[in-house]
Amino acid sequence: MNNKVAQRAEWLRREIQDHSHRYYVLDAPIIADGEYDTLFQELLALEKQYPELRTLDSPTHRVGGPPLEEFNSVEHKQPMLSLDNVFSAEEFGAFADRVDRYLKVSTPLQWVVEPKLDGLAVELVYENGMLTVGSTRGDGVVGENITAQLKTIHTIPLQLYPISDVRVPSSLVVRGEVYFPKQDFRRLNRLREENGEAVFANPRNAAAGSLRQLDPRVTAQRSLAFFPYAAIYLGESTCSTQEEMFASLRNLGFRTNPLVSLCASMHDVVEQYAHFHEIRHSLDYEIDGMVIKLNDFSLQDRMGNTARAPRWAVAWKFPAAQATTVVEKVDFQVGRTGVVTPVAWLRPVTVEGVVVQRATLHNRDEIERKQLKVYDTVLVQRAGDVIPEVVQVILEKRSGAEEDIIFPEYCPVCGSALIQRNGEVAVRCVNSACPAKQIQQLIYFAGKNGLDIDGLGKKNVEKLVAENLVAEIADFFFLSQDQLSQLDGWGEKSARKVIDAIERAKTPKLGTFIRALGIRHVGEVTAELLAAHFGTLEAFIIGNKEDFIQIEGVGEQAAEALEVFVQSPSTKETFDRLHLAGMQVQPFEQSESPLSQRVFLFTGTLLSLSRNEAKQLVKNQGAQVVSSLSGRVTDLVAGEKAGSKLTAAREKGITVLDEGDFLRLVGKK
Ligand code: IVH
């Protein structure tokens, strides 16, 4: 290797680090995603050829290193404390009074308030600017070494990244919260459901599950994020207040929470609490309250800590959206992919104004972990838009009349033996002819994620199945108006409407059709990729695993599932019948796409799909996507909290689309 290669690698590292900082921390990229990828690929290739070039801070660590055998323990330099809680303005007032009386300062105390993120506390150690060790909180004294996992999080600097002429401290410990953004959490669960994997109960569990992965490459695929809330400058103190500390962390390349604010009075604190409580559901992360800290470090020192928690800070928690009720029975539902989910039926109870009657018990392990029995009194919780869940059993309320929950060994619907694969929590029915799976498939096929046939929602599909009118997807297209109008509660008119809708559904686009088939591991994005690759249904159904796997974005599992699907005799039969019924799946047409001349820029947060999915959708229709505003941009898609790009685009007279306009444009609405 010559010097030039080493220099090139160094240049690439700096360049990538800079663009990554602009993208993830400042939210102001100056190059397109594709250009960034090219730089990244070049560095990966160089490091592969010359492994000695892979420095500790190389951005290629973001993709995850080799799997660990186990987690080693790490002793924290100072214990990681917990916080005392208060639940009302009075309790906070009492806390602040105690601090006031103890400190006896003449001026009013200044408090810094921060959202209390519901994630996982971690510690990051930087030596000479380099991230050397990252660990979990553990028991507060000793945690687990998860350095490789933490390095995959883009908002954690691998190397301190001083802005302007800030001095890099020789030794710095940063503490903060790792969290799973809510939107990514919903997407992850959707995907897991599609793949028949157990879903995570809430973003916090998803964050914990993703961090405690021995294989950092798995962590790298999860969109974790980080906000710091404390820093310890070992040996050299450069900040004297919490406020200065945040500014200093920003100057060293961290993204800090923009909601952190300084309060000059108790009144301000109370107002901030009301504000956080009001906006909590609109944030992309879960918060369970707010943390209030004395701003002045010298006053913090004077207050000191107890063994458990600081005396200079307190958590003011939101009232929990929880209630107690009784589990009246547990039943087991079989989903589209065969996963069996236990569901608790509860004595109806109101939680934050909503009547809760059912709660998911997730899977067998969860029932065992909670030691739940039928007739138990339980604590249930409704968190945001997640399905209500049983938090814990109230053991004190047991009477002895409770009954064990017996997890079935056979499918409650078709009776075939249930299977739990090695290493999976999901228990599933693998009988492809299981009526429960088939009915879910039919609901999916006709539903919003499928061909979206008006009038064929869940209830009506169930009815058609119960009446033996429909058993597989092709049957929808053989229904007659007569058959439908004779059904209970259906008249001529509604029958006509549904028949018309079915008629309209006979010419779906290829991508829509593939997605509607509900093949395991094949969601919207993969379906579009397949459509773009094969062009026609005829080409798609003669594909084999090798063809599928060579498509960028299609993984091993999806390729396998696709091969099984297209080669199965029943698929052939279904397709023959669809053809007979007059179904004509439209070939994928890139060149005719109205978007082929357009250049898209995305800003802000989209609610119904991820940024990557959105990009893929317009790319599939021939458009280009860039990540900075320039004269080439024809359309700006502005999600929630769109910022400066939106203003600039308006000034330049660029077409601005909101989420609704965008979905209509790409035919998703
Ligand atoms: S300060 C000595 N600030 O809450 C101070 N903690 O209940 C200790 N947390 O383990 C922590 N957001 O995981 C602090 N802005 C914030 C926080 C925060 C979330 C978590 C943290 C800690 C737990 C204590």
XYZ file of C-alpha atoms and ligand atoms in Angstrom:
693
model
C 0.000 0.000 0.000
C 1.352 3.405 -0.784
C 0.964 6.669 0.972
C -1.577 7.897 -1.527
C -3.993 5.117 -0.601
C -3.706 5.947 3.095
C -4.293 9.603 2.324
C -7.309 8.787 0.216
C -8.752 6.661 3.036
C -8.182 9.471 5.510
C -9.843 11.962 3.168
C -12.817 9.643 2.665
C -13.211 9.170 6.418
C -13.284 12.904 7.043
C -15.578 13.562 4.114
C -18.045 10.846 5.144
C -17.946 11.949 8.757
C -18.701 15.488 7.729
C -21.630 14.538 5.501
C -22.971 12.158 8.095
C -22.843 14.911 10.735
C -24.623 17.298 8.396
C -27.277 14.693 7.647
C -27.965 13.142 11.046
C -27.071 15.876 13.485
C -27.666 19.133 11.650
C -30.401 17.798 9.353
C -28.872 19.840 6.547
C -27.140 17.602 3.978
C -25.240 19.128 1.091
C -24.832 16.070 -1.143
C -27.246 13.515 -2.556
C -27.694 10.121 -0.908
C -26.226 8.416 -3.965
C -23.057 10.501 -3.803
C -22.699 9.678 -0.110
C -23.125 5.967 -0.858
C -20.398 6.138 -3.492
C -17.925 7.593 -0.991
C -18.922 4.994 1.585
C -18.504 2.111 -0.857
C -15.065 3.377 -1.864
C -13.918 3.453 1.749
C -15.359 -0.009 2.403
C -13.471 -1.375 -0.603
C -10.194 0.269 0.467
C -10.480 -1.085 4.013
C -11.273 -4.527 2.703
C -8.107 -4.499 0.636
C -5.989 -2.880 3.359
C -7.528 -3.808 6.742
C -4.837 -1.825 8.567
C -6.501 1.344 7.244
C -9.620 0.731 9.308
C -9.149 3.145 12.171
C -11.229 3.087 15.348
C -13.263 6.033 14.168
C -13.859 4.813 10.632
C -17.481 5.437 9.633
C -17.580 1.883 8.291
C -18.022 0.755 11.913
C -21.554 2.066 11.550
C -22.535 -1.088 9.652
C -21.572 -3.309 12.595
C -18.567 -5.467 13.348
C -18.372 -9.261 13.809
C -20.730 -10.872 16.349
C -19.608 -11.062 19.978
C -19.543 -14.262 22.006
C -20.860 -12.502 25.078
C -21.093 -9.041 26.593
C -18.151 -8.082 28.799
C -18.739 -5.948 31.807
C -17.607 -2.373 32.217
C -17.253 -0.510 35.468
C -18.576 3.043 35.262
C -16.079 5.722 36.272
C -18.778 7.240 38.465
C -22.002 5.441 39.374
C -24.915 6.033 37.027
C -27.628 7.289 39.326
C -31.353 7.067 39.102
C -33.850 9.874 39.706
C -36.475 10.499 42.346
C -39.974 11.011 40.992
C -42.693 13.573 41.624
C -46.179 13.430 40.154
C -47.689 16.879 40.683
C -46.909 20.576 40.825
C -47.263 20.398 44.642
C -44.706 17.607 44.891
C -42.346 19.461 42.608
C -42.901 22.603 44.695
C -41.994 20.714 47.860
C -38.816 19.436 46.203
C -37.836 22.917 44.995
C -38.530 24.375 48.463
C -36.192 21.855 50.075
C -33.456 22.776 47.595
C -34.126 26.481 48.189
C -33.954 26.144 51.967
C -30.752 24.157 51.796
C -28.900 26.393 49.342
C -30.121 29.745 50.694
C -29.084 31.696 47.607
C -30.470 35.193 47.268
C -31.464 35.021 43.580
C -34.176 32.698 42.247
C -32.868 29.265 41.267
C -32.523 28.449 37.599
C -33.749 25.063 36.430
C -33.059 23.238 33.192
C -35.940 21.082 32.020
C -35.499 18.166 29.633
C -37.974 15.664 28.231
C -37.557 12.346 30.055
C -37.011 9.902 27.231
C -38.297 6.404 27.718
C -35.339 4.554 26.300
C -32.138 3.091 27.687
C -29.431 4.907 29.587
C -25.954 4.415 28.137
C -22.486 5.741 28.834
C -19.952 6.743 26.186
C -16.260 7.176 26.992
C -14.135 9.357 24.705
C -10.349 9.248 25.095
C -8.480 11.901 23.141
C -11.608 12.501 21.139
C -12.127 8.866 20.149
C -15.122 6.793 21.262
C -13.401 3.936 23.095
C -16.046 2.323 25.297
C -19.820 2.386 25.312
C -21.874 0.572 27.912
C -25.328 0.015 29.327
C -26.276 1.376 32.736
C -26.485 -2.111 34.237
C -26.893 -1.876 37.995
C -25.483 1.638 37.939
C -21.987 0.534 38.957
C -21.209 -2.133 36.373
C -22.787 -2.270 32.915
C -22.299 -4.276 29.748
C -19.852 -3.374 27.037
C -21.901 -2.607 23.938
C -19.362 -0.417 22.132
C -19.771 -2.129 18.750
C -23.546 -1.843 18.974
C -23.467 1.821 19.958
C -21.098 2.625 17.113
C -23.855 1.800 14.652
C -25.973 4.701 15.922
C -25.512 7.654 13.606
C -26.226 10.307 16.208
C -23.365 9.018 18.384
C -20.070 10.525 17.163
C -17.338 7.905 16.666
C -14.912 10.733 17.137
C -15.622 14.073 18.727
C -16.234 16.487 15.953
C -15.352 19.956 17.163
C -16.997 22.828 15.406
C -14.748 25.860 14.841
C -11.933 26.133 17.383
C -13.443 24.272 20.355
C -10.851 22.336 22.337
C -11.351 18.576 22.452
C -11.221 17.346 26.080
C -8.647 14.606 26.626
C -11.153 12.515 28.495
C -14.908 12.850 28.299
C -17.782 10.691 29.541
C -21.166 11.353 27.958
C -24.372 9.842 29.237
C -27.706 9.830 27.550
C -30.635 7.895 26.297
C -30.783 5.560 23.319
C -34.281 5.343 21.872
C -36.213 3.848 19.006
C -38.028 6.534 16.982
C -41.763 5.798 17.031
C -42.177 5.892 13.290
C -39.348 3.431 12.726
C -40.764 1.303 15.514
C -44.108 1.023 13.758
C -42.345 0.121 10.533
C -40.151 -2.482 12.237
C -43.192 -4.123 13.797
C -45.072 -4.073 10.503
C -42.121 -5.847 8.916
C -41.808 -8.333 11.749
C -45.470 -9.111 11.511
C -45.114 -9.604 7.770
C -42.237 -11.990 8.419
C -44.078 -13.870 11.120
C -41.723 -12.661 13.829
C -42.863 -11.603 17.283
C -43.554 -7.884 17.442
C -41.993 -5.632 20.077
C -44.404 -4.436 22.743
C -43.207 -0.842 22.657
C -40.354 1.322 21.348
C -38.413 0.901 24.582
C -38.370 -2.888 24.287
C -37.422 -2.548 20.640
C -34.496 -0.308 21.634
C -33.369 -2.739 24.341
C -33.752 -5.720 22.024
C -31.768 -3.989 19.309
C -28.923 -2.893 21.583
C -28.552 -6.215 23.350
C -27.780 -8.015 20.112
C -24.525 -9.900 20.139
C -24.363 -9.285 16.409
C -23.855 -5.531 15.871
C -24.902 -5.895 12.238
C -28.431 -6.509 13.462
C -28.244 -3.357 15.587
C -27.033 -1.456 12.521
C -30.247 -2.301 10.711
C -32.383 -0.771 13.440
C -32.875 2.981 13.396
C -31.732 3.756 16.916
C -31.029 7.308 17.959
C -29.352 9.049 20.872
C -29.781 12.209 22.949
C -27.166 13.105 25.565
C -28.202 14.450 28.981
C -25.007 14.533 31.015
C -21.287 14.965 30.513
C -18.363 14.450 32.807
C -15.180 16.209 31.779
C -12.620 14.204 33.627
C -9.825 16.259 35.032
C -10.791 19.443 33.215
C -13.955 21.345 33.742
C -14.981 23.609 30.931
C -18.635 24.138 31.774
C -20.212 25.558 34.859
C -23.873 24.999 34.015
C -26.077 22.341 32.458
C -26.970 24.833 29.739
C -23.303 25.356 28.854
C -22.793 21.612 28.877
C -25.432 21.158 26.172
C -23.834 23.908 24.094
C -20.449 22.273 24.541
C -21.783 18.864 23.493
C -23.280 20.433 20.391
C -19.924 21.964 19.601
C -18.343 18.541 19.895
C -20.668 16.993 17.325
C -23.581 15.705 19.391
C -27.198 16.283 18.489
C -28.912 17.609 21.596
C -32.629 17.668 22.272
C -34.049 20.980 20.993
C -36.778 20.885 23.652
C -34.327 21.389 26.503
C -34.962 24.772 28.063
C -33.938 27.021 30.882
C -36.554 28.064 33.414
C -36.044 31.104 35.574
C -38.924 30.368 37.945
C -41.137 27.634 39.344
C -43.919 29.062 37.251
C -41.851 28.477 34.074
C -41.233 24.885 35.106
C -44.948 24.240 35.585
C -45.661 25.768 32.183
C -43.020 23.627 30.521
C -44.518 20.531 32.095
C -47.927 21.393 30.639
C -46.288 22.014 27.282
C -44.405 18.694 27.220
C -47.552 16.876 28.308
C -49.484 18.462 25.496
C -47.014 17.762 22.702
C -45.842 14.351 23.867
C -47.815 12.382 21.277
C -46.574 14.502 18.405
C -42.927 13.726 19.193
C -41.116 10.959 17.344
C -39.962 9.418 20.626
C -41.743 8.352 23.757
C -41.373 10.471 26.844
C -42.775 9.569 30.237
C -42.256 12.895 31.929
C -39.718 15.629 32.306
C -36.449 15.896 34.178
C -35.737 19.075 36.111
C -32.146 19.853 37.058
C -30.435 22.697 38.846
C -28.633 24.583 36.116
C -25.608 25.628 38.131
C -22.987 22.878 38.584
C -21.582 24.436 41.764
C -25.058 24.352 43.295
C -25.465 20.746 42.097
C -22.245 19.918 43.942
C -23.468 21.580 47.103
C -26.658 19.524 47.038
C -24.795 16.286 46.366
C -26.301 12.838 45.802
C -27.857 10.096 47.851
C -26.699 6.575 47.083
C -29.534 6.257 44.615
C -30.240 9.636 43.103
C -29.044 13.233 42.883
C -30.556 15.766 45.313
C -30.338 18.452 42.633
C -32.628 16.849 40.057
C -36.018 15.208 39.938
C -38.230 13.478 37.395
C -41.757 14.838 37.102
C -43.611 11.918 35.596
C -46.756 12.042 33.476
C -49.733 10.223 34.956
C -49.600 6.703 33.546
C -52.253 5.654 31.096
C -52.851 2.569 33.184
C -55.731 0.905 34.984
C -56.449 -2.353 36.765
C -59.013 -4.868 35.607
C -59.644 -8.606 35.434
C -58.685 -11.039 32.672
C -61.907 -12.865 31.839
C -60.539 -15.249 29.243
C -57.610 -15.741 26.904
C -57.954 -16.826 23.321
C -55.503 -17.497 20.554
C -55.581 -15.841 17.163
C -53.906 -17.135 14.040
C -52.534 -14.423 11.768
C -51.917 -14.283 8.047
C -48.451 -15.752 8.404
C -49.605 -18.408 10.873
C -48.251 -16.785 14.046
C -50.439 -17.592 17.045
C -51.006 -14.587 19.303
C -52.592 -14.925 22.754
C -55.156 -12.199 23.431
C -56.605 -11.369 26.842
C -60.276 -10.413 27.075
C -60.644 -7.936 29.883
C -63.501 -6.700 31.998
C -63.989 -3.351 30.168
C -62.049 -0.521 31.770
C -61.479 3.096 30.777
C -57.896 4.214 30.271
C -57.432 7.910 29.462
C -60.971 8.097 28.124
C -60.802 4.994 25.929
C -62.575 1.740 26.789
C -60.111 -1.134 26.731
C -61.519 -4.643 26.373
C -58.740 -6.653 24.828
C -55.008 -6.640 25.337
C -52.309 -8.472 23.467
C -50.201 -10.913 25.434
C -47.667 -10.988 22.573
C -46.479 -14.613 22.796
C -45.998 -17.632 25.015
C -42.794 -16.328 26.609
C -44.591 -13.182 27.722
C -47.339 -15.161 29.458
C -44.713 -17.173 31.288
C -42.648 -14.146 32.154
C -45.674 -12.411 33.649
C -46.983 -15.633 35.214
C -50.424 -14.639 34.084
C -53.510 -16.729 34.831
C -57.161 -16.396 33.787
C -59.191 -14.344 36.345
C -56.050 -12.543 37.473
C -56.338 -8.864 38.334
C -53.880 -7.091 36.080
C -52.459 -3.683 35.369
C -53.142 -2.705 31.760
C -51.623 0.160 29.864
C -52.314 2.024 26.690
C -49.230 3.728 25.320
C -49.796 6.096 22.420
C -51.169 4.208 19.482
C -49.799 0.821 20.494
C -52.298 -1.985 21.236
C -53.153 -2.084 24.969
C -51.014 -4.511 26.903
C -50.951 -6.254 30.241
C -48.099 -4.769 32.256
C -48.180 -7.018 35.294
C -50.251 -9.301 37.441
C -51.348 -7.933 40.805
C -50.403 -10.993 42.826
C -51.912 -9.633 46.055
C -55.348 -9.896 44.459
C -55.109 -13.630 43.840
C -57.920 -15.650 45.407
C -56.822 -19.127 44.414
C -59.608 -19.460 41.853
C -57.282 -18.399 38.999
C -56.661 -20.870 36.225
C -53.500 -21.581 34.265
C -53.406 -20.466 30.667
C -52.752 -23.459 28.491
C -50.967 -22.486 25.307
C -52.365 -24.756 22.607
C -50.203 -27.409 20.988
C -52.471 -27.583 17.983
C -53.773 -24.803 15.782
C -57.076 -23.610 17.304
C -58.481 -23.313 13.792
C -57.182 -26.199 11.670
C -55.880 -28.537 14.347
C -52.415 -29.092 12.886
C -49.473 -29.221 15.268
C -47.998 -25.810 16.097
C -44.304 -25.240 15.544
C -41.822 -23.036 17.384
C -38.650 -22.706 15.344
C -35.302 -22.667 17.062
C -34.507 -19.255 18.436
C -37.900 -17.761 17.575
C -40.458 -16.660 20.137
C -43.298 -16.982 17.658
C -45.361 -20.156 17.723
C -46.991 -20.793 14.384
C -49.328 -22.924 12.359
C -47.394 -24.032 9.283
C -50.316 -25.628 7.499
C -50.610 -23.613 4.301
C -54.218 -24.724 3.981
C -55.150 -23.488 7.468
C -58.473 -21.642 7.109
C -57.406 -18.979 9.626
C -54.370 -18.116 7.545
C -56.365 -18.284 4.368
C -59.037 -15.974 5.650
C -56.403 -13.452 6.791
C -54.788 -13.742 3.347
C -58.124 -13.037 1.706
C -58.734 -10.041 3.973
C -55.264 -8.759 3.162
C -55.694 -9.318 -0.580
C -58.920 -7.312 -0.761
C -57.890 -4.778 1.885
C -56.037 -1.473 1.942
C -52.617 -3.097 1.586
C -53.850 -5.228 -1.273
C -56.155 -4.437 -4.183
C -58.246 -2.182 -1.950
C -61.601 -3.426 -3.209
C -64.431 -1.180 -1.970
C -66.968 -3.073 0.085
C -64.671 -6.016 0.780
C -63.480 -5.150 4.257
C -62.774 -7.670 7.003
C -66.405 -8.321 7.970
C -67.663 -8.915 4.466
C -64.757 -11.157 3.519
C -65.439 -13.224 6.640
C -69.059 -13.463 5.587
C -68.201 -14.582 2.062
C -65.944 -17.270 3.494
C -68.587 -18.387 5.994
C -71.101 -18.663 3.137
C -68.640 -20.788 1.160
C -68.587 -18.273 -1.650
C -64.886 -17.550 -1.385
C -62.056 -19.874 -0.385
C -59.109 -18.463 -2.323
C -58.292 -15.147 -3.993
C -59.463 -16.091 -7.472
C -62.942 -16.769 -6.100
C -63.544 -13.042 -5.607
C -63.563 -12.641 -9.365
C -66.173 -15.305 -9.951
C -68.749 -13.788 -7.620
C -72.026 -12.767 -9.220
C -74.381 -9.978 -8.325
C -77.091 -12.565 -7.665
C -75.008 -14.420 -5.126
C -74.186 -11.236 -3.274
C -77.672 -9.744 -3.246
C -79.017 -12.875 -1.570
C -76.735 -12.462 1.410
C -78.240 -11.320 4.704
C -78.358 -7.557 4.857
C -77.179 -7.031 1.261
C -79.476 -5.449 -1.295
C -79.283 -5.199 -5.054
C -77.518 -1.893 -4.739
C -74.698 -2.879 -2.430
C -74.185 -6.076 -4.424
C -73.873 -4.025 -7.626
C -71.364 -1.711 -5.984
C -69.138 -4.546 -4.852
C -69.313 -6.291 -8.214
C -68.274 -3.017 -9.882
C -65.391 -2.613 -7.453
C -64.247 -6.177 -8.166
C -64.440 -5.441 -11.868
C -62.220 -2.372 -11.394
C -59.735 -4.437 -9.415
C -59.107 -6.680 -12.412
C -56.381 -4.466 -13.843
C -54.022 -3.832 -10.938
C -50.512 -2.585 -11.394
C -47.914 -5.334 -11.145
C -46.380 -4.012 -7.905
C -49.766 -3.667 -6.230
C -50.728 -7.160 -7.295
C -47.506 -8.772 -6.023
C -47.894 -7.019 -2.718
C -51.527 -8.110 -2.399
C -50.462 -11.747 -2.656
C -49.136 -11.428 0.887
C -46.011 -13.507 0.311
C -43.896 -13.686 3.466
C -41.139 -11.064 3.650
C -42.594 -9.229 0.658
C -44.029 -5.854 1.637
C -44.729 -2.800 -0.439
C -41.157 -1.842 -1.204
C -40.010 -5.342 -2.155
C -43.103 -5.778 -4.307
C -42.250 -2.598 -6.220
C -38.658 -3.751 -6.665
C -39.880 -7.051 -8.068
C -42.284 -5.287 -10.411
C -39.543 -2.983 -11.665
C -37.194 -5.925 -12.195
C -39.515 -8.393 -13.927
C -41.815 -5.983 -15.723
C -44.615 -8.487 -16.260
C -46.481 -11.052 -14.205
C -45.471 -13.753 -16.697
C -41.769 -13.025 -16.113
C -42.251 -12.826 -12.351
C -43.919 -16.216 -11.950
C -41.138 -18.091 -13.695
C -38.456 -16.478 -11.528
C -36.355 -18.651 -9.223
C -34.351 -17.980 -6.084
C -31.239 -16.922 -8.003
C -33.232 -14.376 -10.008
C -34.849 -12.981 -6.882
C -31.724 -12.695 -4.819
C -29.796 -10.724 -7.396
C -32.268 -7.856 -7.086
C -30.813 -5.212 -4.834
C -32.970 -4.907 -1.750
C -34.318 -8.472 -1.872
C -32.847 -10.600 0.907
C -32.252 -14.314 1.290
C -35.476 -15.010 3.193
C -37.661 -13.079 0.773
C -36.011 -14.842 -2.190
C -36.698 -18.217 -0.622
C -40.307 -17.384 0.198
C -40.791 -16.084 -3.346
C -39.429 -19.256 -4.898
C -41.664 -21.435 -2.738
C -44.607 -19.256 -3.693
C -44.146 -19.106 -7.455
C -43.288 -22.784 -7.740
C -46.219 -24.055 -5.735
C -48.871 -25.893 -7.808
C -51.671 -24.063 -6.010
C -50.202 -20.718 -7.122
C -50.308 -21.887 -10.715
C -53.893 -22.987 -10.308
C -54.877 -19.649 -8.737
C -53.194 -17.688 -11.511
C -54.889 -19.782 -14.187
C -58.257 -19.085 -12.589
C -57.496 -15.366 -12.250
C -56.675 -15.317 -15.943
C -59.892 -17.128 -16.730
C -61.827 -14.538 -14.741
C -60.382 -11.816 -16.948
C -57.727 -10.464 -14.610
C -55.078 -8.473 -16.445
C -52.171 -7.389 -14.306
C -50.634 -4.269 -15.837
C -46.991 -4.547 -16.881
C -44.585 -2.245 -15.055
C -43.894 0.784 -17.225
C -41.022 2.981 -16.219
C -40.659 5.050 -19.375
C -44.298 6.054 -19.501
C -44.056 7.218 -15.941
C -45.005 10.863 -15.543
C -42.250 11.184 -12.946
C -39.327 10.344 -15.194
C -38.470 14.007 -15.747
C -38.832 15.000 -12.111
C -36.348 15.491 -9.304
C -37.616 15.067 -5.720
C -36.353 16.416 -2.457
C -37.829 15.271 0.870
C -37.949 17.253 4.071
C -39.712 16.835 7.402
C -41.341 13.676 8.715
C -43.838 11.626 6.743
C -46.415 9.882 8.874
C -47.678 6.979 6.810
C -44.408 5.719 5.413
C -40.691 6.082 5.947
C -38.497 8.433 4.021
C -36.784 5.469 2.348
C -40.065 3.935 1.303
C -41.183 7.261 -0.106
C -37.950 7.648 -2.046
C -38.246 4.134 -3.401
C -41.767 4.841 -4.602
C -40.805 7.838 -6.718
C -37.616 6.163 -7.923
C -39.675 3.210 -9.091
C -41.642 5.637 -11.203
C -38.498 6.927 -12.819
C -37.935 10.062 -10.750
C -34.628 11.142 -9.284
C -34.171 11.853 -5.591
C -31.650 14.335 -4.232
C -30.934 15.498 -0.721
C -30.168 19.146 -1.173
C -32.001 22.035 -2.678
C -30.717 23.081 -6.081
C -32.031 24.381 -9.367
C -32.644 20.814 -10.523
C -35.271 20.076 -7.903
C -38.783 20.019 -9.383
C -40.766 18.836 -6.338
C -40.314 19.263 -2.620
C -42.202 16.789 -0.452
C -42.740 18.425 2.919
C -43.700 16.224 5.861
C -44.332 17.365 9.411
C -41.942 19.810 10.993
C -40.485 20.771 7.625
C -38.002 23.547 8.169
C -35.761 25.805 6.156
C -35.885 23.758 2.964
C -39.614 24.330 2.752
C -39.255 28.078 3.086
C -36.449 28.131 0.540
C -38.392 25.956 -1.914
C -41.416 28.246 -1.663
C -39.206 31.238 -2.357
C -37.802 29.531 -5.427
C -41.295 28.660 -6.641
C -40.650 24.914 -6.543
C -43.756 22.701 -6.391
C -44.406 21.799 -2.757
C -46.336 18.599 -2.004
C -47.690 17.699 1.403
C -48.011 14.061 2.422
C -51.512 13.746 0.972
C -50.494 15.254 -2.394
C -47.505 12.962 -2.480
C -49.512 9.805 -1.797
C -51.989 10.747 -4.498
C -49.173 11.414 -6.937
C -47.640 7.989 -6.463
C -51.045 6.350 -6.571
C -51.185 5.344 -2.914
C -54.286 7.308 -2.059
S -30.520 12.429 34.263
C -27.976 11.867 37.696
N -31.908 13.225 32.185
O -34.263 8.367 33.464
C -29.006 12.026 36.656
N -32.158 10.986 32.911
O -35.072 7.635 36.159
C -29.567 10.760 36.169
N -33.671 9.659 31.547
O -31.553 6.240 34.109
C -30.227 10.814 34.903
N -34.189 11.240 30.116
O -32.270 6.556 31.675
C -31.624 12.215 33.023
N -33.054 14.065 30.348
C -32.764 13.042 31.177
C -33.334 11.766 31.016
C -32.999 10.760 31.917
C -34.362 9.975 30.454
C -33.675 8.320 32.184
C -32.292 7.759 32.407
C -32.178 7.438 33.877
C -33.619 7.416 34.279
C -33.757 7.793 35.736
